[in-house]
PDB file of N, CA and C in Angstrom:
ATOM      1  N   MET A 304      88.630  83.353  97.314  1.00  0.00           N
ATOM      2  CA  MET A 304      89.701  83.932  97.203  1.00  0.00           C
ATOM      3  C   MET A 304      90.833  83.059  97.634  1.00  0.00           C
ATOM      4  N   GLU A 305      92.138  83.557  96.861  1.00  0.00           N
ATOM      5  CA  GLU A 305      93.192  82.403  97.310  1.00  0.00           C
ATOM      6  C   GLU A 305      94.354  83.187  97.629  1.00  0.00           C
ATOM      7  N   ARG A 306      95.539  83.014  98.077  1.00  0.00           N
ATOM      8  CA  ARG A 306      96.129  83.800  98.837  1.00  0.00           C
ATOM      9  C   ARG A 306      97.810  82.731  98.322  1.00  0.00           C
ATOM     10  N   LYS A 307      99.381  83.279  98.096  1.00  0.00           N
ATOM     11  CA  LYS A 307      99.817  82.519  98.015  1.00  0.00           C
ATOM     12  C   LYS A 307     101.296  83.911  98.144  1.00  0.00           C
ATOM     13  N   SER A 308     102.131  83.365  98.506  1.00  0.00           N
ATOM     14  CA  SER A 308     103.710  83.928  98.843  1.00  0.00           C
ATOM     15  C   SER A 308     104.829  83.284  98.115  1.00  0.00           C
ATOM     16  N   PHE A 309     105.508  84.129  97.320  1.00  0.00           N
ATOM     17  CA  PHE A 309     106.734  83.642  96.557  1.00  0.00           C
ATOM     18  C   PHE A 309     107.770  84.083  97.288  1.00  0.00           C
ATOM     19  N   ALA A 310     108.499  83.465  97.154  1.00  0.00           N
ATOM     20  CA  ALA A 310     110.290  83.773  98.004  1.00  0.00           C
ATOM     21  C   ALA A 310     110.795  84.485  96.795  1.00  0.00           C
ATOM     22  N   PHE A 311     111.269  85.742  97.131  1.00  0.00           N
ATOM     23  CA  PHE A 311     111.695  86.229  95.706  1.00  0.00           C
ATOM     24  C   PHE A 311     113.290  87.224  96.649  1.00  0.00           C
ATOM     25  N   ASP A 312     114.153  87.316  95.976  1.00  0.00           N
ATOM     26  CA  ASP A 312     115.223  87.871  96.369  1.00  0.00           C
ATOM     27  C   ASP A 312     115.857  88.950  95.751  1.00  0.00           C
ATOM     28  N   GLY A 313     114.893  89.132  94.369  1.00  0.00           N
ATOM     29  CA  GLY A 313     115.834  89.991  93.382  1.00  0.00           C
ATOM     30  C   GLY A 313     115.715  91.612  93.689  1.00  0.00           C
ATOM     31  N   SER A 314     115.969  92.197  92.627  1.00  0.00           N
ATOM     32  CA  SER A 314     116.069  93.692  92.624  1.00  0.00           C
ATOM     33  C   SER A 314     114.892  94.302  91.819  1.00  0.00           C
ATOM     34  N   GLU A 315     114.176  93.696  90.672  1.00  0.00           N
ATOM     35  CA  GLU A 315     113.251  93.754  89.854  1.00  0.00           C
ATOM     36  C   GLU A 315     112.428  92.566  89.371  1.00  0.00           C
ATOM     37  N   LEU A 316     110.925  93.061  89.234  1.00  0.00           N
ATOM     38  CA  LEU A 316     110.012  91.671  89.251  1.00  0.00           C
ATOM     39  C   LEU A 316     109.489  92.272  88.036  1.00  0.00           C
ATOM     40  N   VAL A 317     109.171  90.820  87.099  1.00  0.00           N
ATOM     41  CA  VAL A 317     108.268  91.222  85.701  1.00  0.00           C
ATOM     42  C   VAL A 317     106.918  90.767  85.988  1.00  0.00           C
ATOM     43  N   VAL A 318     105.859  91.368  86.042  1.00  0.00           N
ATOM     44  CA  VAL A 318     104.429  90.606  86.053  1.00  0.00           C
ATOM     45  C   VAL A 318     104.005  90.305  84.902  1.00  0.00           C
ATOM     46  N   ASP A 319     103.962  89.238  84.216  1.00  0.00           N
ATOM     47  CA  ASP A 319     103.290  88.792  83.222  1.00  0.00           C
ATOM     48  C   ASP A 319     101.897  88.428  83.014  1.00  0.00           C
ATOM     49  N   SER A 320     100.968  89.205  82.518  1.00  0.00           N
ATOM     50  CA  SER A 320      99.596  88.841  83.194  1.00  0.00           C
ATOM     51  C   SER A 320      98.854  89.004  81.914  1.00  0.00           C
ATOM     52  N   ASP A 321      97.675  87.769  81.794  1.00  0.00           N
ATOM     53  CA  ASP A 321      96.794  88.045  80.305  1.00  0.00           C
ATOM     54  C   ASP A 321      95.324  88.002  80.998  1.00  0.00           C
ATOM     55  N   ASP A 322      94.118  88.931  80.941  1.00  0.00           N
ATOM     56  CA  ASP A 322      93.128  88.769  80.887  1.00  0.00           C
ATOM     57  C   ASP A 322      92.775  89.146  82.408  1.00  0.00           C
ATOM     58  N   SER A 323      93.762  89.612  83.406  1.00  0.00           N
ATOM     59  CA  SER A 323      93.485  90.410  84.585  1.00  0.00           C
ATOM     60  C   SER A 323      93.452  91.602  84.849  1.00  0.00           C
ATOM     61  N   ARG A 324      92.542  91.888  85.829  1.00  0.00           N
ATOM     62  CA  ARG A 324      92.877  93.449  86.242  1.00  0.00           C
ATOM     63  C   ARG A 324      93.988  93.052  87.491  1.00  0.00           C
ATOM     64  N   LEU A 325      94.983  94.170  87.466  1.00  0.00           N
ATOM     65  CA  LEU A 325      96.160  93.842  88.449  1.00  0.00           C
ATOM     66  C   LEU A 325      96.312  95.214  89.508  1.00  0.00           C
ATOM     67  N   VAL A 326      96.564  94.745  90.682  1.00  0.00           N
ATOM     68  CA  VAL A 326      96.742  95.920  91.782  1.00  0.00           C
ATOM     69  C   VAL A 326      97.967  95.550  92.289  1.00  0.00           C
ATOM     70  N   ILE A 327      98.982  96.451  92.072  1.00  0.00           N
ATOM     71  CA  ILE A 327     100.410  96.077  92.617  1.00  0.00           C
ATOM     72  C   ILE A 327     100.352  97.480  93.501  1.00  0.00           C
ATOM     73  N   THR A 328     100.936  97.002  94.717  1.00  0.00           N
ATOM     74  CA  THR A 328     101.226  97.730  95.871  1.00  0.00           C
ATOM     75  C   THR A 328     102.469  97.443  96.678  1.00  0.00           C
ATOM     76  N   PRO A 329     103.411  98.625  96.892  1.00  0.00           N
ATOM     77  CA  PRO A 329     104.510  97.980  97.541  1.00  0.00           C
ATOM     78  C   PRO A 329     104.487  98.160  99.000  1.00  0.00           C
ATOM     79  N   ALA A 330     104.871  97.297  99.908  1.00  0.00           N
ATOM     80  CA  ALA A 330     104.841  96.876 101.086  1.00  0.00           C
ATOM     81  C   ALA A 330     105.925  96.379 101.988  1.00  0.00           C
ATOM     82  N   ASP A 331     105.953  96.589 103.341  1.00  0.00           N
ATOM     83  CA  ASP A 331     107.017  96.354 104.058  1.00  0.00           C
ATOM     84  C   ASP A 331     107.096  94.456 104.315  1.00  0.00           C
ATOM     85  N   VAL A 332     107.284  94.036 102.772  1.00  0.00           N
ATOM     86  CA  VAL A 332     107.423  92.458 102.856  1.00  0.00           C
ATOM     87  C   VAL A 332     108.605  92.075 102.569  1.00  0.00           C
ATOM     88  N   ASP A 333     109.075  90.626 102.481  1.00  0.00           N
ATOM     89  CA  ASP A 333     110.287  90.357 101.920  1.00  0.00           C
ATOM     90  C   ASP A 333     110.039  89.298 100.673  1.00  0.00           C
ATOM     91  N   ASP A 334     108.663  89.186 100.991  1.00  0.00           N
ATOM     92  CA  ASP A 334     108.703  88.061  99.336  1.00  0.00           C
ATOM     93  C   ASP A 334     107.420  88.891  98.759  1.00  0.00           C
ATOM     94  N   VAL A 335     106.795  88.273  97.652  1.00  0.00           N
ATOM     95  CA  VAL A 335     105.655  88.626  96.979  1.00  0.00           C
ATOM     96  C   VAL A 335     105.064  88.063  96.868  1.00  0.00           C
ATOM     97  N   ARG A 336     103.899  88.660  97.486  1.00  0.00           N
ATOM     98  CA  ARG A 336     102.479  88.121  98.014  1.00  0.00           C
ATOM     99  C   ARG A 336     101.484  88.707  96.820  1.00  0.00           C
ATOM    100  N   VAL A 337     100.544  87.397  96.515  1.00  0.00           N
ATOM    101  CA  VAL A 337      99.708  87.564  95.793  1.00  0.00           C
ATOM    102  C   VAL A 337      98.287  87.219  96.086  1.00  0.00           C
ATOM    103  N   GLU A 338      97.286  87.746  95.640  1.00  0.00           N
ATOM    104  CA  GLU A 338      95.919  87.462  96.169  1.00  0.00           C
ATOM    105  C   GLU A 338      95.029  87.606  94.959  1.00  0.00           C
ATOM    106  N   ARG A 339      94.421  86.600  94.876  1.00  0.00           N
ATOM    107  CA  ARG A 339      93.302  86.047  93.385  1.00  0.00           C
ATOM    108  C   ARG A 339      92.195  85.816  93.704  1.00  0.00           C
ATOM    109  N   GLN A 340      91.353  86.980  92.967  1.00  0.00           N
ATOM    110  CA  GLN A 340      89.842  86.285  92.779  1.00  0.00           C
ATOM    111  C   GLN A 340      89.301  85.740  91.429  1.00  0.00           C
ATOM    112  N   VAL A 341      89.306  84.806  90.998  1.00  0.00           N
ATOM    113  CA  VAL A 341      88.692  84.895  89.641  1.00  0.00           C
ATOM    114  C   VAL A 341      87.265  84.360  89.858  1.00  0.00           C
ATOM    115  N   ASP A 342      86.198  84.806  88.751  1.00  0.00           N
ATOM    116  CA  ASP A 342      84.856  84.223  88.719  1.00  0.00           C
ATOM    117  C   ASP A 342      84.452  84.307  87.295  1.00  0.00           C
ATOM    118  N   GLY A 343      83.372  83.257  87.121  1.00  0.00           N
ATOM    119  CA  GLY A 343      83.122  83.468  85.599  1.00  0.00           C
ATOM    120  C   GLY A 343      82.520  81.842  85.221  1.00  0.00           C
ATOM    121  N   TRP A 344      82.044  82.119  84.162  1.00  0.00           N
ATOM    122  CA  TRP A 344      81.577  81.290  83.677  1.00  0.00           C
ATOM    123  C   TRP A 344      81.545  80.594  81.992  1.00  0.00           C
ATOM    124  N   VAL A 345      81.478  79.433  81.733  1.00  0.00           N
ATOM    125  CA  VAL A 345      81.482  79.087  80.569  1.00  0.00           C
ATOM    126  C   VAL A 345      80.423  78.133  79.647  1.00  0.00           C
ATOM    127  N   PHE A 346      80.037  77.931  78.754  1.00  0.00           N
ATOM    128  CA  PHE A 346      78.963  77.078  77.867  1.00  0.00           C
ATOM    129  C   PHE A 346      80.299  76.471  76.912  1.00  0.00           C
ATOM    130  N   MET A 347      79.775  75.131  76.942  1.00  0.00           N
ATOM    131  CA  MET A 347      80.488  74.302  76.143  1.00  0.00           C
ATOM    132  C   MET A 347      81.715  74.275  75.998  1.00  0.00           C
ATOM    133  N   GLY A 348      82.488  74.510  77.246  1.00  0.00           N
ATOM    134  CA  GLY A 348      84.209  74.561  77.582  1.00  0.00           C
ATOM    135  C   GLY A 348      84.770  74.241  78.910  1.00  0.00           C
ATOM    136  N   SER A 349      85.731  74.881  78.846  1.00  0.00           N
ATOM    137  CA  SER A 349      86.285  74.812  80.230  1.00  0.00           C
ATOM    138  C   SER A 349      86.488  76.059  80.889  1.00  0.00           C
ATOM    139  N   GLY A 350      86.986  76.165  81.980  1.00  0.00           N
ATOM    140  CA  GLY A 350      87.242  77.511  83.148  1.00  0.00           C
ATOM    141  C   GLY A 350      86.385  77.830  83.623  1.00  0.00           C
ATOM    142  N   PRO A 351      86.520  78.987  84.511  1.00  0.00           N
ATOM    143  CA  PRO A 351      88.095  79.435  84.482  1.00  0.00           C
ATOM    144  C   PRO A 351      89.185  78.843  84.842  1.00  0.00           C
ATOM    145  N   GLU A 352      90.541  78.583  84.488  1.00  0.00           N
ATOM    146  CA  GLU A 352      91.446  78.028  85.025  1.00  0.00           C
ATOM    147  C   GLU A 352      92.360  78.803  85.193  1.00  0.00           C
ATOM    148  N   ALA A 353      93.040  78.859  86.759  1.00  0.00           N
ATOM    149  CA  ALA A 353      93.986  79.999  86.849  1.00  0.00           C
ATOM    150  C   ALA A 353      95.119  79.120  87.073  1.00  0.00           C
ATOM    151  N   SER A 354      96.404  80.045  87.149  1.00  0.00           N
ATOM    152  CA  SER A 354      97.889  79.411  87.272  1.00  0.00           C
ATOM    153  C   SER A 354      98.561  80.898  87.778  1.00  0.00           C
ATOM    154  N   TRP A 355      99.641  80.076  88.598  1.00  0.00           N
ATOM    155  CA  TRP A 355     100.454  81.372  88.705  1.00  0.00           C
ATOM    156  C   TRP A 355     101.749  80.847  89.053  1.00  0.00           C
ATOM    157  N   LYS A 356     103.047  81.325  88.715  1.00  0.00           N
ATOM    158  CA  LYS A 356     104.021  80.719  88.874  1.00  0.00           C
ATOM    159  C   LYS A 356     105.293  82.019  89.395  1.00  0.00           C
ATOM    160  N   LEU A 357     106.480  82.218  89.983  1.00  0.00           N
ATOM    161  CA  LEU A 357     107.488  83.045  89.858  1.00  0.00           C
ATOM    162  C   LEU A 357     108.661  81.865  89.524  1.00  0.00           C
ATOM    163  N   VAL A 358     109.082  82.610  88.407  1.00  0.00           N
ATOM    164  CA  VAL A 358     110.774  81.795  87.697  1.00  0.00           C
ATOM    165  C   VAL A 358     111.313  83.194  87.996  1.00  0.00           C
ATOM    166  N   ASP A 359     112.297  83.000  87.941  1.00  0.00           N
ATOM    167  CA  ASP A 359     113.518  83.873  87.423  1.00  0.00           C
ATOM    168  C   ASP A 359     112.950  85.434  87.196  1.00  0.00           C
ATOM    169  N   GLY A 360     112.573  86.016  88.265  1.00  0.00           N
ATOM    170  CA  GLY A 360     112.059  87.156  88.620  1.00  0.00           C
ATOM    171  C   GLY A 360     110.982  87.461  87.502  1.00  0.00           C
ATOM    172  N   ARG A 361     110.341  86.646  87.213  1.00  0.00           N
ATOM    173  CA  ARG A 361     109.076  86.864  86.437  1.00  0.00           C
ATOM    174  C   ARG A 361     108.181  86.074  86.714  1.00  0.00           C
ATOM    175  N   LEU A 362     106.868  86.762  87.133  1.00  0.00           N
ATOM    176  CA  LEU A 362     105.456  86.408  87.763  1.00  0.00           C
ATOM    177  C   LEU A 362     104.431  86.155  86.736  1.00  0.00           C
ATOM    178  N   THR A 363     104.124  84.878  86.580  1.00  0.00           N
ATOM    179  CA  THR A 363     103.097  84.473  85.737  1.00  0.00           C
ATOM    180  C   THR A 363     101.907  84.810  86.224  1.00  0.00           C
ATOM    181  N   LEU A 364     100.839  85.401  85.594  1.00  0.00           N
ATOM    182  CA  LEU A 364      99.764  85.162  86.219  1.00  0.00           C
ATOM    183  C   LEU A 364      98.420  84.620  84.874  1.00  0.00           C
ATOM    184  N   ARG A 365      98.095  83.499  85.137  1.00  0.00           N
ATOM    185  CA  ARG A 365      96.887  83.315  83.892  1.00  0.00           C
ATOM    186  C   ARG A 365      95.596  82.848  84.253  1.00  0.00           C
ATOM    187  N   VAL A 366      94.699  83.124  84.147  1.00  0.00           N
ATOM    188  CA  VAL A 366      92.991  82.680  83.692  1.00  0.00           C
ATOM    189  C   VAL A 366      92.683  81.956  82.427  1.00  0.00           C
ATOM    190  N   ASP A 367      92.687  81.217  82.486  1.00  0.00           N
ATOM    191  CA  ASP A 367      92.142  80.374  80.965  1.00  0.00           C
ATOM    192  C   ASP A 367      90.691  80.221  80.959  1.00  0.00           C
ATOM    193  N   CYS A 368      89.912  80.794  80.042  1.00  0.00           N
ATOM    194  CA  CYS A 368      88.583  80.112  79.554  1.00  0.00           C
ATOM    195  C   CYS A 368      88.140  79.771  78.161  1.00  0.00           C
ATOM    196  N   ASP A 369      88.177  78.592  78.199  1.00  0.00           N
ATOM    197  CA  ASP A 369      88.254  78.191  76.268  1.00  0.00           C
ATOM    198  C   ASP A 369      87.289  77.959  76.271  1.00  0.00           C
ATOM    199  N   ALA A 370      86.102  78.135  75.801  1.00  0.00           N
ATOM    200  CA  ALA A 370      84.657  77.927  75.638  1.00  0.00           C
ATOM    201  C   ALA A 370      83.865  78.580  74.367  1.00  0.00           C
ATOM    202  N   VAL A 371      82.967  77.885  73.837  1.00  0.00           N
ATOM    203  CA  VAL A 371      81.920  78.741  72.661  1.00  0.00           C
ATOM    204  C   VAL A 371      81.646  79.964  73.137  1.00  0.00           C
ATOM    205  N   ALA A 372      80.920  80.028  74.815  1.00  0.00           N
ATOM    206  CA  ALA A 372      80.756  81.361  75.030  1.00  0.00           C
ATOM    207  C   ALA A 372      81.429  81.177  76.508  1.00  0.00           C
ATOM    208  N   SER A 373      81.864  82.715  77.260  1.00  0.00           N
ATOM    209  CA  SER A 373      82.222  82.647  78.362  1.00  0.00           C
ATOM    210  C   SER A 373      82.249  84.026  78.879  1.00  0.00           C
ATOM    211  N   ASN A 374      82.517  83.932  80.393  1.00  0.00           N
ATOM    212  CA  ASN A 374      82.320  84.972  80.991  1.00  0.00           C
ATOM    213  C   ASN A 374      83.597  85.094  81.944  1.00  0.00           C
ATOM    214  N   CYS A 375      84.915  85.200  81.952  1.00  0.00           N
ATOM    215  CA  CYS A 375      85.366  85.008  82.900  1.00  0.00           C
ATOM    216  C   CYS A 375      86.190  86.391  83.509  1.00  0.00           C
ATOM    217  N   GLU A 376      86.586  86.640  84.540  1.00  0.00           N
ATOM    218  CA  GLU A 376      87.148  87.665  85.340  1.00  0.00           C
ATOM    219  C   GLU A 376      87.853  87.195  86.280  1.00  0.00           C
ATOM    220  N   ALA A 377      89.191  88.568  86.415  1.00  0.00           N
ATOM    221  CA  ALA A 377      90.143  88.036  87.467  1.00  0.00           C
ATOM    222  C   ALA A 377      90.560  89.000  87.751  1.00  0.00           C
ATOM    223  N   VAL A 378      91.120  89.136  88.977  1.00  0.00           N
ATOM    224  CA  VAL A 378      91.678  90.234  90.249  1.00  0.00           C
ATOM    225  C   VAL A 378      92.780  89.680  90.628  1.00  0.00           C
ATOM    226  N   HIS A 379      94.227  90.290  90.340  1.00  0.00           N
ATOM    227  CA  HIS A 379      95.301  90.012  91.428  1.00  0.00           C
ATOM    228  C   HIS A 379      95.795  90.773  91.756  1.00  0.00           C
ATOM    229  N   ARG A 380      95.907  91.041  93.269  1.00  0.00           N
ATOM    230  CA  ARG A 380      96.260  92.013  94.196  1.00  0.00           C
ATOM    231  C   ARG A 380      97.654  91.327  94.527  1.00  0.00           C
ATOM    232  N   ILE A 381      98.579  92.171  94.178  1.00  0.00           N
ATOM    233  CA  ILE A 381     100.364  91.930  94.240  1.00  0.00           C
ATOM    234  C   ILE A 381     100.950  92.680  94.984  1.00  0.00           C
ATOM    235  N   GLN A 382     101.268  92.221  96.330  1.00  0.00           N
ATOM    236  CA  GLN A 382     102.377  93.223  96.967  1.00  0.00           C
ATOM    237  C   GLN A 382     103.694  92.585  96.810  1.00  0.00           C
ATOM    238  N   VAL A 383     104.468  93.755  96.687  1.00  0.00           N
ATOM    239  CA  VAL A 383     105.799  93.675  96.328  1.00  0.00           C
ATOM    240  C   VAL A 383     107.152  94.515  97.294  1.00  0.00           C
ATOM    241  N   PRO A 384     108.215  93.869  97.796  1.00  0.00           N
ATOM    242  CA  PRO A 384     108.867  94.789  98.436  1.00  0.00           C
ATOM    243  C   PRO A 384     109.245  96.048  98.025  1.00  0.00           C
ATOM    244  N   ARG A 385     109.324  97.220  99.060  1.00  0.00           N
ATOM    245  CA  ARG A 385     109.531  98.335  98.549  1.00  0.00           C
ATOM    246  C   ARG A 385     110.382  98.714  97.757  1.00  0.00           C
ATOM    247  N   LYS A 386     111.673  98.194  97.882  1.00  0.00           N
ATOM    248  CA  LYS A 386     112.651  98.611  97.040  1.00  0.00           C
ATOM    249  C   LYS A 386     112.845  97.768  95.419  1.00  0.00           C
ATOM    250  N   VAL A 387     111.779  96.649  95.207  1.00  0.00           N
ATOM    251  CA  VAL A 387     111.813  96.407  94.262  1.00  0.00           C
ATOM    252  C   VAL A 387     111.323  97.100  92.679  1.00  0.00           C
ATOM    253  N   ALA A 388     111.814  97.176  92.114  1.00  0.00           N
ATOM    254  CA  ALA A 388     111.202  97.774  90.492  1.00  0.00           C
ATOM    255  C   ALA A 388     110.110  96.917  89.867  1.00  0.00           C
ATOM    256  N   VAL A 389     109.288  97.359  89.531  1.00  0.00           N
ATOM    257  CA  VAL A 389     108.305  96.186  88.813  1.00  0.00           C
ATOM    258  C   VAL A 389     107.828  97.009  87.052  1.00  0.00           C
ATOM    259  N   ALA A 390     108.388  95.750  86.575  1.00  0.00           N
ATOM    260  CA  ALA A 390     107.634  96.145  85.439  1.00  0.00           C
ATOM    261  C   ALA A 390     106.057  95.284  84.723  1.00  0.00           C
ATOM    262  N   VAL A 391     105.262  95.389  83.911  1.00  0.00           N
ATOM    263  CA  VAL A 391     104.536  94.642  83.442  1.00  0.00           C
ATOM    264  C   VAL A 391     103.919  94.497  82.431  1.00  0.00           C
ATOM    265  N   GLU A 392     103.641  93.016  82.108  1.00  0.00           N
ATOM    266  CA  GLU A 392     103.480  92.684  80.457  1.00  0.00           C
ATOM    267  C   GLU A 392     102.209  92.439  80.337  1.00  0.00           C
ATOM    268  N   SER A 393     101.353  93.305  79.952  1.00  0.00           N
ATOM    269  CA  SER A 393      99.620  92.939  80.671  1.00  0.00           C
ATOM    270  C   SER A 393      99.067  92.941  79.106  1.00  0.00           C
ATOM    271  N   ASP A 394      98.512  91.752  78.770  1.00  0.00           N
ATOM    272  CA  ASP A 394      97.213  91.724  77.767  1.00  0.00           C
ATOM    273  C   ASP A 394      95.977  91.530  78.325  1.00  0.00           C
ATOM    274  N   ASN A 395      95.052  92.961  77.782  1.00  0.00           N
ATOM    275  CA  ASN A 395      93.823  92.893  78.256  1.00  0.00           C
ATOM    276  C   ASN A 395      93.497  92.589  79.316  1.00  0.00           C
ATOM    277  N   GLY A 396      93.791  93.595  80.078  1.00  0.00           N
ATOM    278  CA  GLY A 396      93.751  93.908  81.546  1.00  0.00           C
ATOM    279  C   GLY A 396      94.241  95.404  82.258  1.00  0.00           C
ATOM    280  N   ASN A 397      93.480  95.685  83.195  1.00  0.00           N
ATOM    281  CA  ASN A 397      93.492  97.165  83.908  1.00  0.00           C
ATOM    282  C   ASN A 397      94.832  96.959  84.805  1.00  0.00           C
ATOM    283  N   VAL A 398      95.461  97.769  84.592  1.00  0.00           N
ATOM    284  CA  VAL A 398      96.820  97.701  86.053  1.00  0.00           C
ATOM    285  C   VAL A 398      96.667  99.151  86.525  1.00  0.00           C
ATOM    286  N   THR A 399      96.788  98.920  88.246  1.00  0.00           N
ATOM    287  CA  THR A 399      96.591  99.752  88.862  1.00  0.00           C
ATOM    288  C   THR A 399      97.750  99.816  90.123  1.00  0.00           C
ATOM    289  N   ALA A 400      98.663 100.780  89.874  1.00  0.00           N
ATOM    290  CA  ALA A 400      99.908 100.612  90.964  1.00  0.00           C
ATOM    291  C   ALA A 400      99.461 101.649  92.284  1.00  0.00           C
ATOM    292  N   GLU A 401      99.472 101.154  93.525  1.00  0.00           N
ATOM    293  CA  GLU A 401      98.936 102.055  94.628  1.00  0.00           C
ATOM    294  C   GLU A 401     100.058 102.124  95.337  1.00  0.00           C
ATOM    295  N   GLY A 402     100.058 103.455  96.075  1.00  0.00           N
ATOM    296  CA  GLY A 402     101.110 103.657  97.355  1.00  0.00           C
ATOM    297  C   GLY A 402     102.612 104.182  96.369  1.00  0.00           C
ATOM    298  N   SER A 403     102.871 104.148  95.446  1.00  0.00           N
ATOM    299  CA  SER A 403     104.035 104.322  94.724  1.00  0.00           C
ATOM    300  C   SER A 403     104.165 106.054  94.687  1.00  0.00           C
ATOM    301  N   PRO A 404     105.443 105.855  94.970  1.00  0.00           N
ATOM    302  CA  PRO A 404     106.136 107.697  94.680  1.00  0.00           C
ATOM    303  C   PRO A 404     105.815 108.296  93.590  1.00  0.00           C
ATOM    304  N   ARG A 405     105.020 109.365  93.658  1.00  0.00           N
ATOM    305  CA  ARG A 405     105.034 110.287  92.521  1.00  0.00           C
ATOM    306  C   ARG A 405     106.172 111.304  92.335  1.00  0.00           C
ATOM    307  N   PRO A 406     106.426 111.416  90.811  1.00  0.00           N
ATOM    308  CA  PRO A 406     107.596 111.989  90.236  1.00  0.00           C
ATOM    309  C   PRO A 406     107.262 113.799  90.777  1.00  0.00           C
TER     310      PRO A 406
END
């Protein structure tokens, strides 16, 4: 498991993710904190290779598996400051928002 904090001073965060399960939680933090767990295997190829970056209010999370056969899984747990609005752009991944207010 890996952890990383990203300095953040905006009011809206876009989470851009492919092939990963996301768990997003508002927290008493000043930055965006990400914890990731990447597992998997590949046959005749490469991976899993994980990358993450936060640029201009966009948190990009990728896990690449490039192989003839593979089974790669990733979970990203993201803590965001409580007053930050979050939008998610996700392809092929489950998204869970924990601790958010209900309408």
